[in-house]
PDB file of C-alpha atoms and ligand atoms in Angstrom:
ATOM      1  CA  MET A   1     -20.947  27.098  24.059  1.00  0.00           C
ATOM      2  CA  GLU A   2     -20.672  23.534  23.907  1.00  0.00           C
ATOM      3  CA  LEU A   3     -22.178  21.135  21.141  1.00  0.00           C
ATOM      4  CA  LYS A   4     -24.009  18.456  22.195  1.00  0.00           C
ATOM      5  CA  SER A   5     -21.378  15.913  20.579  1.00  0.00           C
ATOM      6  CA  SER A   6     -23.155  13.093  21.008  1.00  0.00           C
ATOM      7  CA  LYS A   7     -26.511  13.879  18.879  1.00  0.00           C
ATOM      8  CA  MET A   8     -23.615  15.411  15.439  1.00  0.00           C
ATOM      9  CA  GLY A   9     -22.686  11.764  14.423  1.00  0.00           C
ATOM     10  CA  ALA A  10     -25.856  11.959  11.674  1.00  0.00           C
ATOM     11  CA  GLY A  11     -25.137  13.262   8.446  1.00  0.00           C
ATOM     12  CA  ASN A  12     -21.322  13.437   8.511  1.00  0.00           C
ATOM     13  CA  PHE A  13     -21.413  16.866   9.804  1.00  0.00           C
ATOM     14  CA  GLY A  14     -20.052  16.254  13.857  1.00  0.00           C
ATOM     15  CA  GLY A  15     -16.534  16.158  14.557  1.00  0.00           C
ATOM     16  CA  ASN A  16     -14.406  13.186  14.556  1.00  0.00           C
ATOM     17  CA  GLU A  17     -15.476  12.040  18.314  1.00  0.00           C
ATOM     18  CA  SER A  18     -12.938   8.637  17.516  1.00  0.00           C
ATOM     19  CA  GLY A  19      -9.810  10.640  18.588  1.00  0.00           C
ATOM     20  CA  SER A  20      -8.197   8.170  17.275  1.00  0.00           C
ATOM     21  CA  ASP A  21      -6.060   9.942  14.274  1.00  0.00           C
ATOM     22  CA  ALA A  22      -5.475  13.302  14.270  1.00  0.00           C
ATOM     23  CA  SER A  23      -4.847  13.804  10.702  1.00  0.00           C
ATOM     24  CA  ALA A  24      -8.903  12.331  10.252  1.00  0.00           C
ATOM     25  CA  PRO A  25     -10.898  14.349   7.622  1.00  0.00           C
ATOM     26  CA  LEU A  26     -13.150  15.416   9.765  1.00  0.00           C
ATOM     27  CA  HIS A  27     -15.830  16.592   7.229  1.00  0.00           C
ATOM     28  CA  VAL A  28     -17.243  13.517   4.550  1.00  0.00           C
ATOM     29  CA  LEU A  29     -18.917  13.554   1.496  1.00  0.00           C
ATOM     30  CA  PRO A  30     -22.182  11.849   2.375  1.00  0.00           C
ATOM     31  CA  PRO A  31     -23.058   9.631  -0.392  1.00  0.00           C
ATOM     32  CA  LEU A  32     -26.417  10.107  -3.112  1.00  0.00           C
ATOM     33  CA  PRO A  33     -29.171   8.295  -1.423  1.00  0.00           C
ATOM     34  CA  TYR A  34     -29.902   7.685  -5.331  1.00  0.00           C
ATOM     35  CA  ASP A  35     -27.945   6.767  -8.217  1.00  0.00           C
ATOM     36  CA  TYR A  36     -27.304   9.368 -10.215  1.00  0.00           C
ATOM     37  CA  ALA A  37     -29.635   9.074 -13.481  1.00  0.00           C
ATOM     38  CA  ALA A  38     -32.186   8.732 -10.746  1.00  0.00           C
ATOM     39  CA  LEU A  39     -33.599  11.781 -11.184  1.00  0.00           C
ATOM     40  CA  GLU A  40     -33.506  11.597 -14.855  1.00  0.00           C
ATOM     41  CA  PRO A  41     -35.153  13.839 -17.023  1.00  0.00           C
ATOM     42  CA  VAL A  42     -35.441  16.924 -14.468  1.00  0.00           C
ATOM     43  CA  ILE A  43     -31.280  16.693 -13.312  1.00  0.00           C
ATOM     44  CA  ASP A  44     -29.494  14.174 -15.870  1.00  0.00           C
ATOM     45  CA  ALA A  45     -26.517  12.135 -15.112  1.00  0.00           C
ATOM     46  CA  ARG A  46     -24.149  13.978 -16.002  1.00  0.00           C
ATOM     47  CA  THR A  47     -24.974  17.327 -14.215  1.00  0.00           C
ATOM     48  CA  MET A  48     -25.186  14.673 -10.453  1.00  0.00           C
ATOM     49  CA  THR A  49     -22.020  13.123 -11.308  1.00  0.00           C
ATOM     50  CA  LEU A  50     -19.796  16.716 -11.827  1.00  0.00           C
ATOM     51  CA  HIS A  51     -22.148  18.215  -9.007  1.00  0.00           C
ATOM     52  CA  HIS A  52     -21.205  15.619  -6.615  1.00  0.00           C
ATOM     53  CA  ASP A  53     -18.411  13.830  -7.088  1.00  0.00           C
ATOM     54  CA  LYS A  54     -16.193  17.130  -7.992  1.00  0.00           C
ATOM     55  CA  HIS A  55     -18.135  20.108  -7.336  1.00  0.00           C
ATOM     56  CA  HIS A  56     -19.146  19.051  -3.473  1.00  0.00           C
ATOM     57  CA  ALA A  57     -16.101  16.887  -2.548  1.00  0.00           C
ATOM     58  CA  THR A  58     -14.150  19.606  -3.196  1.00  0.00           C
ATOM     59  CA  TYR A  59     -16.188  21.672  -1.029  1.00  0.00           C
ATOM     60  CA  VAL A  60     -15.344  19.243   1.511  1.00  0.00           C
ATOM     61  CA  ASP A  61     -11.511  18.986   0.448  1.00  0.00           C
ATOM     62  CA  LYS A  62     -11.259  22.503   1.259  1.00  0.00           C
ATOM     63  CA  LEU A  63     -13.208  22.728   4.650  1.00  0.00           C
ATOM     64  CA  ASN A  64     -11.198  19.981   5.830  1.00  0.00           C
ATOM     65  CA  ALA A  65      -7.600  21.693   4.833  1.00  0.00           C
ATOM     66  CA  ALA A  66      -8.371  25.213   6.072  1.00  0.00           C
ATOM     67  CA  LEU A  67      -9.426  23.971   8.836  1.00  0.00           C
ATOM     68  CA  GLU A  68      -6.455  21.274   9.804  1.00  0.00           C
ATOM     69  CA  PRO A  69      -4.002  24.016  11.695  1.00  0.00           C
ATOM     70  CA  TYR A  70      -6.958  24.169  14.069  1.00  0.00           C
ATOM     71  CA  ALA A  71      -7.418  21.447  16.179  1.00  0.00           C
ATOM     72  CA  GLU A  72      -9.998  22.931  18.659  1.00  0.00           C
ATOM     73  CA  LEU A  73     -12.282  23.757  15.560  1.00  0.00           C
ATOM     74  CA  ARG A  74     -12.145  20.358  14.009  1.00  0.00           C
ATOM     75  CA  ARG A  75     -14.664  19.120  16.514  1.00  0.00           C
ATOM     76  CA  ARG A  76     -16.646  21.930  15.285  1.00  0.00           C
ATOM     77  CA  SER A  77     -19.743  21.231  13.641  1.00  0.00           C
ATOM     78  CA  VAL A  78     -20.449  23.142  10.265  1.00  0.00           C
ATOM     79  CA  PRO A  79     -23.498  24.383  11.290  1.00  0.00           C
ATOM     80  CA  TRP A  80     -21.430  25.667  14.405  1.00  0.00           C
ATOM     81  CA  LEU A  81     -19.043  27.497  12.224  1.00  0.00           C
ATOM     82  CA  LEU A  82     -21.270  29.363  10.349  1.00  0.00           C
ATOM     83  CA  MET A  83     -23.247  30.682  13.446  1.00  0.00           C
ATOM     84  CA  ASN A  84     -19.664  31.393  15.232  1.00  0.00           C
ATOM     85  CA  SER A  85     -17.449  33.147  12.179  1.00  0.00           C
ATOM     86  CA  ASP A  86     -16.528  35.381  15.163  1.00  0.00           C
ATOM     87  CA  ALA A  87     -14.766  32.593  16.769  1.00  0.00           C
ATOM     88  CA  VAL A  88     -13.131  31.275  13.007  1.00  0.00           C
ATOM     89  CA  PRO A  89      -9.428  32.719  12.239  1.00  0.00           C
ATOM     90  CA  GLU A  90      -9.911  35.338   9.908  1.00  0.00           C
ATOM     91  CA  PRO A  91      -7.012  33.845   8.095  1.00  0.00           C
ATOM     92  CA  ILE A  92      -9.952  31.117   7.384  1.00  0.00           C
ATOM     93  CA  ARG A  93     -12.425  32.465   8.118  1.00  0.00           C
ATOM     94  CA  ALA A  94     -14.109  33.349   4.061  1.00  0.00           C
ATOM     95  CA  ALA A  95     -12.975  28.998   3.099  1.00  0.00           C
ATOM     96  CA  VAL A  96     -14.491  28.157   6.217  1.00  0.00           C
ATOM     97  CA  ARG A  97     -18.434  29.881   5.051  1.00  0.00           C
ATOM     98  CA  ASN A  98     -17.742  29.266   1.573  1.00  0.00           C
ATOM     99  CA  ASN A  99     -16.677  25.952   1.377  1.00  0.00           C
ATOM    100  CA  GLY A 100     -18.645  24.143   5.401  1.00  0.00           C
ATOM    101  CA  GLY A 101     -21.922  26.474   3.257  1.00  0.00           C
ATOM    102  CA  GLY A 102     -21.280  24.050   0.114  1.00  0.00           C
ATOM    103  CA  HIS A 103     -20.625  20.940   2.548  1.00  0.00           C
ATOM    104  CA  LEU A 104     -24.158  21.474   4.182  1.00  0.00           C
ATOM    105  CA  ASN A 105     -26.306  22.710   1.179  1.00  0.00           C
ATOM    106  CA  HIS A 106     -25.297  20.436  -0.660  1.00  0.00           C
ATOM    107  CA  SER A 107     -26.120  17.471   1.460  1.00  0.00           C
ATOM    108  CA  LEU A 108     -29.723  19.129   2.412  1.00  0.00           C
ATOM    109  CA  PHE A 109     -30.352  19.171  -1.413  1.00  0.00           C
ATOM    110  CA  TRP A 110     -29.162  15.999  -2.115  1.00  0.00           C
ATOM    111  CA  ARG A 111     -31.593  14.356   0.665  1.00  0.00           C
ATOM    112  CA  LEU A 112     -34.408  16.631  -0.303  1.00  0.00           C
ATOM    113  CA  MET A 113     -34.745  16.189  -4.027  1.00  0.00           C
ATOM    114  CA  THR A 114     -35.708  12.162  -4.715  1.00  0.00           C
ATOM    115  CA  PRO A 115     -36.821  10.290  -8.337  1.00  0.00           C
ATOM    116  CA  THR A 116     -40.729   8.823  -6.214  1.00  0.00           C
ATOM    117  CA  GLN A 117     -41.912  11.980  -4.381  1.00  0.00           C
ATOM    118  CA  GLY A 118     -42.952  14.822  -6.178  1.00  0.00           C
ATOM    119  CA  GLY A 119     -46.677  15.855  -5.673  1.00  0.00           C
ATOM    120  CA  ALA A 120     -46.971  18.079  -2.933  1.00  0.00           C
ATOM    121  CA  PRO A 121     -47.163  18.845   0.793  1.00  0.00           C
ATOM    122  CA  THR A 122     -49.789  17.042   2.826  1.00  0.00           C
ATOM    123  CA  GLY A 123     -50.412  17.943   6.596  1.00  0.00           C
ATOM    124  CA  VAL A 124     -49.459  20.311   8.453  1.00  0.00           C
ATOM    125  CA  LEU A 125     -47.251  20.849   6.121  1.00  0.00           C
ATOM    126  CA  ALA A 126     -49.404  21.922   4.112  1.00  0.00           C
ATOM    127  CA  ASP A 127     -51.743  24.061   6.637  1.00  0.00           C
ATOM    128  CA  ALA A 128     -48.598  25.836   6.862  1.00  0.00           C
ATOM    129  CA  VAL A 129     -47.823  26.743   3.409  1.00  0.00           C
ATOM    130  CA  LYS A 130     -51.799  27.508   2.483  1.00  0.00           C
ATOM    131  CA  LYS A 131     -51.449  29.927   5.945  1.00  0.00           C
ATOM    132  CA  ALA A 132     -47.836  31.826   4.668  1.00  0.00           C
ATOM    133  CA  PHE A 133     -48.650  32.126   0.477  1.00  0.00           C
ATOM    134  CA  GLY A 134     -52.132  31.381   0.225  1.00  0.00           C
ATOM    135  CA  SER A 135     -51.291  27.908  -1.713  1.00  0.00           C
ATOM    136  CA  LEU A 136     -49.060  25.399  -3.038  1.00  0.00           C
ATOM    137  CA  GLU A 137     -49.185  26.231  -6.198  1.00  0.00           C
ATOM    138  CA  GLU A 138     -48.521  30.962  -4.914  1.00  0.00           C
ATOM    139  CA  PHE A 139     -45.742  29.225  -3.191  1.00  0.00           C
ATOM    140  CA  ARG A 140     -43.915  27.999  -6.019  1.00  0.00           C
ATOM    141  CA  THR A 141     -44.772  30.859  -8.388  1.00  0.00           C
ATOM    142  CA  ARG A 142     -43.330  33.332  -5.331  1.00  0.00           C
ATOM    143  CA  PHE A 143     -40.805  30.076  -4.752  1.00  0.00           C
ATOM    144  CA  ASP A 144     -38.806  30.190  -8.367  1.00  0.00           C
ATOM    145  CA  ASP A 145     -39.798  33.850  -9.166  1.00  0.00           C
ATOM    146  CA  ALA A 146     -36.819  34.321  -6.223  1.00  0.00           C
ATOM    147  CA  GLY A 147     -34.179  31.748  -7.531  1.00  0.00           C
ATOM    148  CA  ALA A 148     -34.512  33.337 -10.717  1.00  0.00           C
ATOM    149  CA  LYS A 149     -34.427  36.562  -9.147  1.00  0.00           C
ATOM    150  CA  LEU A 150     -31.376  36.303  -7.263  1.00  0.00           C
ATOM    151  CA  PHE A 151     -28.471  37.536  -9.204  1.00  0.00           C
ATOM    152  CA  GLY A 152     -25.080  35.388  -9.754  1.00  0.00           C
ATOM    153  CA  SER A 153     -24.793  32.057  -8.026  1.00  0.00           C
ATOM    154  CA  GLY A 154     -26.963  31.123  -4.610  1.00  0.00           C
ATOM    155  CA  TRP A 155     -29.417  29.528  -3.491  1.00  0.00           C
ATOM    156  CA  VAL A 156     -33.803  30.169  -2.755  1.00  0.00           C
ATOM    157  CA  TRP A 157     -35.030  28.401  -0.071  1.00  0.00           C
ATOM    158  CA  LEU A 158     -38.246  27.719   2.659  1.00  0.00           C
ATOM    159  CA  VAL A 159     -37.098  28.756   5.693  1.00  0.00           C
ATOM    160  CA  ILE A 160     -38.957  28.971   9.606  1.00  0.00           C
ATOM    161  CA  GLY A 161     -38.279  32.353   9.926  1.00  0.00           C
ATOM    162  CA  ARG A 162     -41.194  34.944  11.045  1.00  0.00           C
ATOM    163  CA  GLU A 163     -44.756  34.922   9.859  1.00  0.00           C
ATOM    164  CA  GLN A 164     -44.733  38.019   7.993  1.00  0.00           C
ATOM    165  CA  GLY A 165     -45.344  40.950   9.562  1.00  0.00           C
ATOM    166  CA  SER A 166     -45.272  39.499  12.606  1.00  0.00           C
ATOM    167  CA  GLU A 167     -42.673  38.767  15.438  1.00  0.00           C
ATOM    168  CA  LYS A 168     -44.594  34.279  15.071  1.00  0.00           C
ATOM    169  CA  PRO A 169     -42.631  31.503  14.060  1.00  0.00           C
ATOM    170  CA  GLY A 170     -44.149  31.510  10.391  1.00  0.00           C
ATOM    171  CA  LEU A 171     -42.806  30.020   6.780  1.00  0.00           C
ATOM    172  CA  GLU A 172     -40.719  32.593   4.570  1.00  0.00           C
ATOM    173  CA  ILE A 173     -39.209  32.351   1.426  1.00  0.00           C
ATOM    174  CA  VAL A 174     -35.737  32.796   1.418  1.00  0.00           C
ATOM    175  CA  THR A 175     -31.935  33.445  -1.302  1.00  0.00           C
ATOM    176  CA  THR A 176     -28.488  33.745  -0.561  1.00  0.00           C
ATOM    177  CA  THR A 177     -26.279  34.668  -2.371  1.00  0.00           C
ATOM    178  CA  GLY A 178     -22.404  31.936  -2.540  1.00  0.00           C
ATOM    179  CA  HIS A 179     -23.298  29.190  -0.447  1.00  0.00           C
ATOM    180  CA  ASP A 180     -24.668  30.903   2.169  1.00  0.00           C
ATOM    181  CA  ASN A 181     -27.287  28.978   4.364  1.00  0.00           C
ATOM    182  CA  PRO A 182     -30.307  30.747   6.354  1.00  0.00           C
ATOM    183  CA  ILE A 183     -29.703  29.198  10.166  1.00  0.00           C
ATOM    184  CA  GLN A 184     -26.657  32.329   9.705  1.00  0.00           C
ATOM    185  CA  GLN A 185     -29.850  34.777   9.631  1.00  0.00           C
ATOM    186  CA  GLY A 186     -31.563  32.156  12.087  1.00  0.00           C
ATOM    187  CA  LYS A 187     -33.704  30.693  10.221  1.00  0.00           C
ATOM    188  CA  TYR A 188     -34.627  27.376   9.683  1.00  0.00           C
ATOM    189  CA  PRO A 189     -34.093  25.337   6.515  1.00  0.00           C
ATOM    190  CA  LEU A 190     -36.742  23.654   5.118  1.00  0.00           C
ATOM    191  CA  LEU A 191     -36.552  23.454   1.175  1.00  0.00           C
ATOM    192  CA  LEU A 192     -33.429  24.398  -0.914  1.00  0.00           C
ATOM    193  CA  ASN A 193     -33.057  25.008  -5.138  1.00  0.00           C
ATOM    194  CA  ASP A 194     -29.105  25.412  -6.102  1.00  0.00           C
ATOM    195  CA  VAL A 195     -29.755  27.852  -9.006  1.00  0.00           C
ATOM    196  CA  TRP A 196     -25.544  28.024  -9.212  1.00  0.00           C
ATOM    197  CA  GLU A 197     -25.311  27.373 -12.953  1.00  0.00           C
ATOM    198  CA  HIS A 198     -23.544  23.991 -11.948  1.00  0.00           C
ATOM    199  CA  ALA A 199     -26.598  22.727 -10.965  1.00  0.00           C
ATOM    200  CA  TYR A 200     -28.679  23.162 -14.089  1.00  0.00           C
ATOM    201  CA  TYR A 201     -26.149  24.394 -17.381  1.00  0.00           C
ATOM    202  CA  LEU A 202     -25.171  20.836 -19.193  1.00  0.00           C
ATOM    203  CA  LYS A 203     -29.190  20.288 -19.488  1.00  0.00           C
ATOM    204  CA  TYR A 204     -30.833  23.828 -19.107  1.00  0.00           C
ATOM    205  CA  GLU A 205     -28.058  26.174 -20.326  1.00  0.00           C
ATOM    206  CA  ASN A 206     -29.152  29.820 -19.885  1.00  0.00           C
ATOM    207  CA  ARG A 207     -33.082  28.297 -19.136  1.00  0.00           C
ATOM    208  CA  ARG A 208     -33.000  28.821 -15.076  1.00  0.00           C
ATOM    209  CA  PRO A 209     -36.532  29.324 -15.092  1.00  0.00           C
ATOM    210  CA  ASP A 210     -37.148  26.047 -17.262  1.00  0.00           C
ATOM    211  CA  TYR A 211     -34.555  24.498 -14.504  1.00  0.00           C
ATOM    212  CA  LEU A 212     -36.757  25.742 -11.417  1.00  0.00           C
ATOM    213  CA  LYS A 213     -40.430  24.789 -12.922  1.00  0.00           C
ATOM    214  CA  SER A 214     -38.948  21.172 -13.986  1.00  0.00           C
ATOM    215  CA  TRP A 215     -36.969  21.039 -10.394  1.00  0.00           C
ATOM    216  CA  TRP A 216     -41.066  20.803  -8.168  1.00  0.00           C
ATOM    217  CA  ASP A 217     -41.514  16.844  -9.990  1.00  0.00           C
ATOM    218  CA  ILE A 218     -38.565  15.655  -7.539  1.00  0.00           C
ATOM    219  CA  VAL A 219     -38.816  17.202  -4.347  1.00  0.00           C
ATOM    220  CA  ASN A 220     -38.929  15.257  -1.294  1.00  0.00           C
ATOM    221  CA  TRP A 221     -42.538  16.597   0.083  1.00  0.00           C
ATOM    222  CA  LYS A 222     -42.049  13.697   2.425  1.00  0.00           C
ATOM    223  CA  GLU A 223     -38.111  14.746   4.026  1.00  0.00           C
ATOM    224  CA  VAL A 224     -39.324  18.517   4.008  1.00  0.00           C
ATOM    225  CA  ALA A 225     -42.785  17.463   6.662  1.00  0.00           C
ATOM    226  CA  SER A 226     -40.052  15.508   8.525  1.00  0.00           C
ATOM    227  CA  ARG A 227     -37.973  18.699   9.237  1.00  0.00           C
ATOM    228  CA  PHE A 228     -40.685  20.788   9.394  1.00  0.00           C
ATOM    229  CA  GLU A 229     -43.060  18.350  11.594  1.00  0.00           C
ATOM    230  CA  THR A 230     -39.917  17.664  14.369  1.00  0.00           C
ATOM    231  CA  PRO A 231     -36.457  20.222  13.286  1.00  0.00           C
ATOM    232  CA  GLU A 232     -35.120  18.936  16.233  1.00  0.00           C
ATOM    233  CA  ALA A 233     -34.553  15.258  14.505  1.00  0.00           C
ATOM    234  CA  SER A 234     -32.691  17.191  12.002  1.00  0.00           C
ATOM    235  CA  THR A 235     -29.227  16.680  13.559  1.00  0.00           C
ATOM    236  CA  GLU A 236     -27.106  18.611  10.587  1.00  0.00           C
ATOM    237  CA  LEU A 237     -28.622  21.748  12.966  1.00  0.00           C
ATOM    238  CA  GLU A 238     -28.729  20.356  17.070  1.00  0.00           C
ATOM    239  CA  PRO A 239     -25.716  23.213  17.879  1.00  0.00           C
ATOM    240  CA  ALA A 240     -28.442  25.564  17.943  1.00  0.00           C
ATOM    241  CA  ASP A 241     -28.299  25.875  20.877  1.00  0.00           C
ATOM    242  CA  GLY A 242     -32.109  27.788  21.092  1.00  0.00           C
ATOM    243  CA  TYR A 243     -31.129  29.953  18.061  1.00  0.00           C
ATOM    244  CA  LEU A 244     -33.620  27.872  16.445  1.00  0.00           C
ATOM    245  CA  PRO A 245     -35.924  25.644  15.709  1.00  0.00           C
ATOM    246  CA  ALA A 246     -37.503  26.793  18.922  1.00  0.00           C
ATOM    247  CA  THR A 247     -38.992  29.453  16.523  1.00  0.00           C
ATOM    248  CA  ARG A 248     -41.303  26.833  15.242  1.00  0.00           C
ATOM    249  CA  LYS A 249     -43.600  27.088  18.696  1.00  0.00           C
TER     250      LYS A 249
HETATM  251 MN1  MN3 B 301     -23.889  23.348  -5.650  1.00  0.00          MN
END
């Protein structure tokens, strides 16, 4: 499978295309699109600082370290690595899955939150949510329930998968453990929430359901709608190669 490497620049998920410095880190920690305190009071600045500068940064560092001896794999994007785990040598397979997934998921997560949006989905996304879940309120309830029930560390997602009881594309709520991403199941992520304790414990302690409920105030619905309407523009998932996001049609 060949990457459309020319499209893989945006989002820091692609390979080092300059090729000028073989020792340069290939994967780069993206900056937060807002200040550390911007999501308060829902997520406190201390949590954001640790989460981005320590947790996410460590995933990027460990991913680069794992890939360092493998010249061919260093050209590959994170989604490609996650979707082609058979091509990743066994000694680094777990490290690439965990840290590559951690890098991809957090990069999406930062962009799907905003200090200014909140509110509700509009347009065709609103219609799709209503069709799949009955109402926005029901969707949120089911999403929160899935996140609250997920045992241990993981993520809760809204994805383009399959309509319930059919082969047609439709919206689904799924959960993943660790840092797995729904692209590994052929599903296209639209929205995600991090339910690892490091995402909420300083402020919410053991009250994960309170965190899940509060979080809706900072969801970037504009970005969710953009992903839904033009998934092909989300370059970090480009190498899906016929796998996704064609499921929308
Ligand atoms: Mn996290």
